[in-house]
PDB file of C-alpha atoms in Angstrom:
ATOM      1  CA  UNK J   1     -31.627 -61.676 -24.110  1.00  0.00           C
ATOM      2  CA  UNK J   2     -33.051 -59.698 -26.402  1.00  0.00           C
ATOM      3  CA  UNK J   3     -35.771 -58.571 -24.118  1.00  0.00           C
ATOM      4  CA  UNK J   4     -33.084 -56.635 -22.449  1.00  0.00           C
ATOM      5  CA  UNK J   5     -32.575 -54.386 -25.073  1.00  0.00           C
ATOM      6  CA  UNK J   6     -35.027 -51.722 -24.460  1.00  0.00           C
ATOM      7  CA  UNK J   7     -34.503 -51.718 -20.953  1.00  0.00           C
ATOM      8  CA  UNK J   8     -30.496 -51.476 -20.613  1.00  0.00           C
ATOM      9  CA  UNK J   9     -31.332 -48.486 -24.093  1.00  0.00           C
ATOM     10  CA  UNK J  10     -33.735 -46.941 -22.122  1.00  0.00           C
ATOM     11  CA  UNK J  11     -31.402 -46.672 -19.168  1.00  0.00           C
ATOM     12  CA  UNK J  12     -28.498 -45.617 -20.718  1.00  0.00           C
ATOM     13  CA  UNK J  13     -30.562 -42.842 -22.461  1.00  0.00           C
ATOM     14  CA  UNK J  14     -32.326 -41.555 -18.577  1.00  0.00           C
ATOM     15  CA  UNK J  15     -28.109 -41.718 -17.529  1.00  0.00           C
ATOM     16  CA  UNK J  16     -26.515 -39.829 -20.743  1.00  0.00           C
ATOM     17  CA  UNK J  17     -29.575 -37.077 -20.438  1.00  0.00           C
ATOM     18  CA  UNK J  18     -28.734 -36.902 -16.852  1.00  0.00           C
ATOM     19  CA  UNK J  19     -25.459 -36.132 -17.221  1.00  0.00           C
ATOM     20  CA  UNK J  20     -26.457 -33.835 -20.052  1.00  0.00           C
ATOM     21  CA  UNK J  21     -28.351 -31.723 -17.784  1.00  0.00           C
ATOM     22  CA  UNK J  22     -25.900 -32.097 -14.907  1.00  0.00           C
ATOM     23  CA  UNK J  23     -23.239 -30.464 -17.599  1.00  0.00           C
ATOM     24  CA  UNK J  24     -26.156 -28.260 -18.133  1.00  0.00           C
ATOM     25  CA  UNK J  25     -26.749 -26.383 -14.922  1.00  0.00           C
ATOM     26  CA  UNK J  26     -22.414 -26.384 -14.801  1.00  0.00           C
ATOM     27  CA  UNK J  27     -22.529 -24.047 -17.304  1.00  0.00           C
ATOM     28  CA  UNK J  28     -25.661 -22.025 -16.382  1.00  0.00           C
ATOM     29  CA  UNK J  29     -23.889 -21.840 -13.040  1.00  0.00           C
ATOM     30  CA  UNK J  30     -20.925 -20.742 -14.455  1.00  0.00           C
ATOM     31  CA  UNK J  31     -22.251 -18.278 -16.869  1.00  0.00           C
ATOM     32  CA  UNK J  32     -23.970 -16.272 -13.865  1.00  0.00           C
ATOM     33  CA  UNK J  33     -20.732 -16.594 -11.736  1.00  0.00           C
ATOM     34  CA  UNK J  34     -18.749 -14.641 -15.115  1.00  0.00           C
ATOM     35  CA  UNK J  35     -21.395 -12.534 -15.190  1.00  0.00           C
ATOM     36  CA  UNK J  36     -21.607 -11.448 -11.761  1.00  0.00           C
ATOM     37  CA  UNK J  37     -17.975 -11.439 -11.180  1.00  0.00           C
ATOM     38  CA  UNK J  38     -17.704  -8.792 -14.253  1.00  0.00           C
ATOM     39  CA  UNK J  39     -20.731  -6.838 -12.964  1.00  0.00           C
ATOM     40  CA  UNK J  40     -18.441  -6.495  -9.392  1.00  0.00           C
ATOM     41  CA  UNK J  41     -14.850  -5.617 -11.387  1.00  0.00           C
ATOM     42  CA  UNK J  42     -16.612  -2.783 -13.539  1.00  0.00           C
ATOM     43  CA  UNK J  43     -17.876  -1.296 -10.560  1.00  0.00           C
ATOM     44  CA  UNK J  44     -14.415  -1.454  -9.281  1.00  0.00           C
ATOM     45  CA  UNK J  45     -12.926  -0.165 -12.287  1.00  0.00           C
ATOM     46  CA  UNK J  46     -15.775   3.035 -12.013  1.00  0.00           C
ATOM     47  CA  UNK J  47     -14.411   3.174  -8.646  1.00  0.00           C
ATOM     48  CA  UNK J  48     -11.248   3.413  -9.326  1.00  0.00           C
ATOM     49  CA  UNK J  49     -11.647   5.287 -12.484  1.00  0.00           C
ATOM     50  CA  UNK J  50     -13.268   8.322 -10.194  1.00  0.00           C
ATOM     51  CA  UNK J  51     -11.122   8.147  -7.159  1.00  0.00           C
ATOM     52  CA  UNK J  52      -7.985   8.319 -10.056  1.00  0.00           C
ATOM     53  CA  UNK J  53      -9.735  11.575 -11.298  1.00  0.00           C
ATOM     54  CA  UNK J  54     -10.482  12.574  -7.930  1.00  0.00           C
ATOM     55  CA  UNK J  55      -6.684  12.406  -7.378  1.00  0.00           C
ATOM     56  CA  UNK J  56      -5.110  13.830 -10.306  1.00  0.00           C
ATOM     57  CA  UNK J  57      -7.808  17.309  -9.826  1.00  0.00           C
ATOM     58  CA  UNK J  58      -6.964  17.054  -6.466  1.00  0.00           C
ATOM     59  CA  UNK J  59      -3.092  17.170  -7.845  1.00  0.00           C
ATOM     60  CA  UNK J  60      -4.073  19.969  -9.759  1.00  0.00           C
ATOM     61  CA  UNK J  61      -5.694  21.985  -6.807  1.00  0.00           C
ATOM     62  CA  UNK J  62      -2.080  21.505  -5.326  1.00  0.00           C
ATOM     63  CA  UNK J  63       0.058  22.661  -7.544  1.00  0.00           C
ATOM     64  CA  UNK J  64      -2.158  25.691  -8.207  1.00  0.00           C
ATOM     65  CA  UNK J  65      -1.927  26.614  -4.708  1.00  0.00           C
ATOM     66  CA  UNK J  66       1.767  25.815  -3.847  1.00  0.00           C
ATOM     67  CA  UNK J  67       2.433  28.209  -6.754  1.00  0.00           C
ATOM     68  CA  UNK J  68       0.181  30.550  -5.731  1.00  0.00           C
ATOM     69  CA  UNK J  69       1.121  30.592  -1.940  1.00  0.00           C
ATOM     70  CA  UNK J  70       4.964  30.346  -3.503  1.00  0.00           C
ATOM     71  CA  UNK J  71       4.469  33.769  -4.703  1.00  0.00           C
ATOM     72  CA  UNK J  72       2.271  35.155  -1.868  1.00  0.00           C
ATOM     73  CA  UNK J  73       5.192  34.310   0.575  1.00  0.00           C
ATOM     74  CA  UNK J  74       8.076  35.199  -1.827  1.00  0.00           C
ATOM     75  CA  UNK J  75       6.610  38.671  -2.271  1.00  0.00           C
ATOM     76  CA  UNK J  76       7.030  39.392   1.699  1.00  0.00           C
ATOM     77  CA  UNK J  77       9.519  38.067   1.854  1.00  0.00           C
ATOM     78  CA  UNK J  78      11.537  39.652   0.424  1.00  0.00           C
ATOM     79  CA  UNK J  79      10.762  43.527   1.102  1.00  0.00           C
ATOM     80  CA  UNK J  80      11.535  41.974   5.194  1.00  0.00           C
ATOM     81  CA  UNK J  81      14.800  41.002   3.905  1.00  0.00           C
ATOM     82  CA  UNK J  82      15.733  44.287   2.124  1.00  0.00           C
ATOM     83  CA  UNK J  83      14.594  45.815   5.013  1.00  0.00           C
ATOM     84  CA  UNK J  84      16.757  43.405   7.122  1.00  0.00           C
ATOM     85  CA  UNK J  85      19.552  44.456   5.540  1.00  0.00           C
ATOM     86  CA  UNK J  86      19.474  48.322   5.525  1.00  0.00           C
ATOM     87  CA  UNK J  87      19.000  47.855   8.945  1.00  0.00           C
ATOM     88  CA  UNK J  88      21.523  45.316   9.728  1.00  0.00           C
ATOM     89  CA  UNK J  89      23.831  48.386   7.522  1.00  0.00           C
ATOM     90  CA  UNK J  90      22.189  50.968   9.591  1.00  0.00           C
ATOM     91  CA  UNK J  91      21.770  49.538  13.350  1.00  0.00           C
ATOM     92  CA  UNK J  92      23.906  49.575  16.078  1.00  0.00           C
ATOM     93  CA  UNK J  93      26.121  46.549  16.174  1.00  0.00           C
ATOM     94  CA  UNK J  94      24.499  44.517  19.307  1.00  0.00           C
ATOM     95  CA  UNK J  95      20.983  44.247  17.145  1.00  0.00           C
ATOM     96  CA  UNK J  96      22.853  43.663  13.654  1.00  0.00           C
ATOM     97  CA  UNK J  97      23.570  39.676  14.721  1.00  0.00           C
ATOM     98  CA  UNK J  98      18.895  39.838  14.909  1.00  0.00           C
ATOM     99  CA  UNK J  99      18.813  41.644  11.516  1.00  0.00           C
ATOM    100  CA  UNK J 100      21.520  39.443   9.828  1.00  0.00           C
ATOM    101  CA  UNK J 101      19.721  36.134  11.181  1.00  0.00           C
ATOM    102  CA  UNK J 102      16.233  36.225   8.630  1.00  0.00           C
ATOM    103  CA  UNK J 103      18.734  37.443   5.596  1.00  0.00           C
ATOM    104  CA  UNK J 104      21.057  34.221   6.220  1.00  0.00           C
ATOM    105  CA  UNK J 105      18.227  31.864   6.415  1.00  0.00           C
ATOM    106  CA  UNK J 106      16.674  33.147   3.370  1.00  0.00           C
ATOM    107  CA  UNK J 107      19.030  30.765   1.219  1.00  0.00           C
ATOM    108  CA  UNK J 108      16.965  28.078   2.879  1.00  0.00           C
ATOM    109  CA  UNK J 109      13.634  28.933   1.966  1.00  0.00           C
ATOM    110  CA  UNK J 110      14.267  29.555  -1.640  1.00  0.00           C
TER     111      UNK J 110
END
């Protein structure tokens, strides 16, 4: 019995290494599915990072042009309804009704 020993040591060594190494390659498996899972969400966080810039200049361009186009119709605007209503004051009373018609929708555009 004692014979057996070495054998039944030896074996049980060759089975706890195995499983060692099985536990092993887990891990080295793991480790390069981390890493190339964090690779993919920082390029997704770049991504999104530069599209949310993108956005908020593109918000920028926006307001900078509603403003500006704000004024630029404004302006008009309102020398055609002064002139509107001299000549809804001024006109004969069949083409008033077409002069009044711009100077009561103006409420609506402001």
């Amino acid at each position: 019995m004692v014979w057996l020993v070495l054998p039944v040591g030896i074996l049980l060594t060759a089975l706890v290494v195995l499983y060692l190494y099985t536990l092993y390659c887990r891990n080295e498996l793991a480790d390069s599915l981390v890493e190339k899972r964090t690779r993919e969400l920082k390029e997704q966080k770049e991504k999104a990072d530069a599209i949310a810039i993108e956005a908020e200049r593109s918000n920028r361009a926006k307001s900078v042009f509603l403003a500006s186009m704000s004024h630029d119709i404004r302006t008009p605007m309102n020398a055609i309804l002064g002139f509107c209503e001299l000549l809804s004051e001024e006109s004969w009373p069949e083409t008033r009704s077409f002069m009044s018609t711009p100077y009561t929708a103006a409420p609506e555009i402001y």
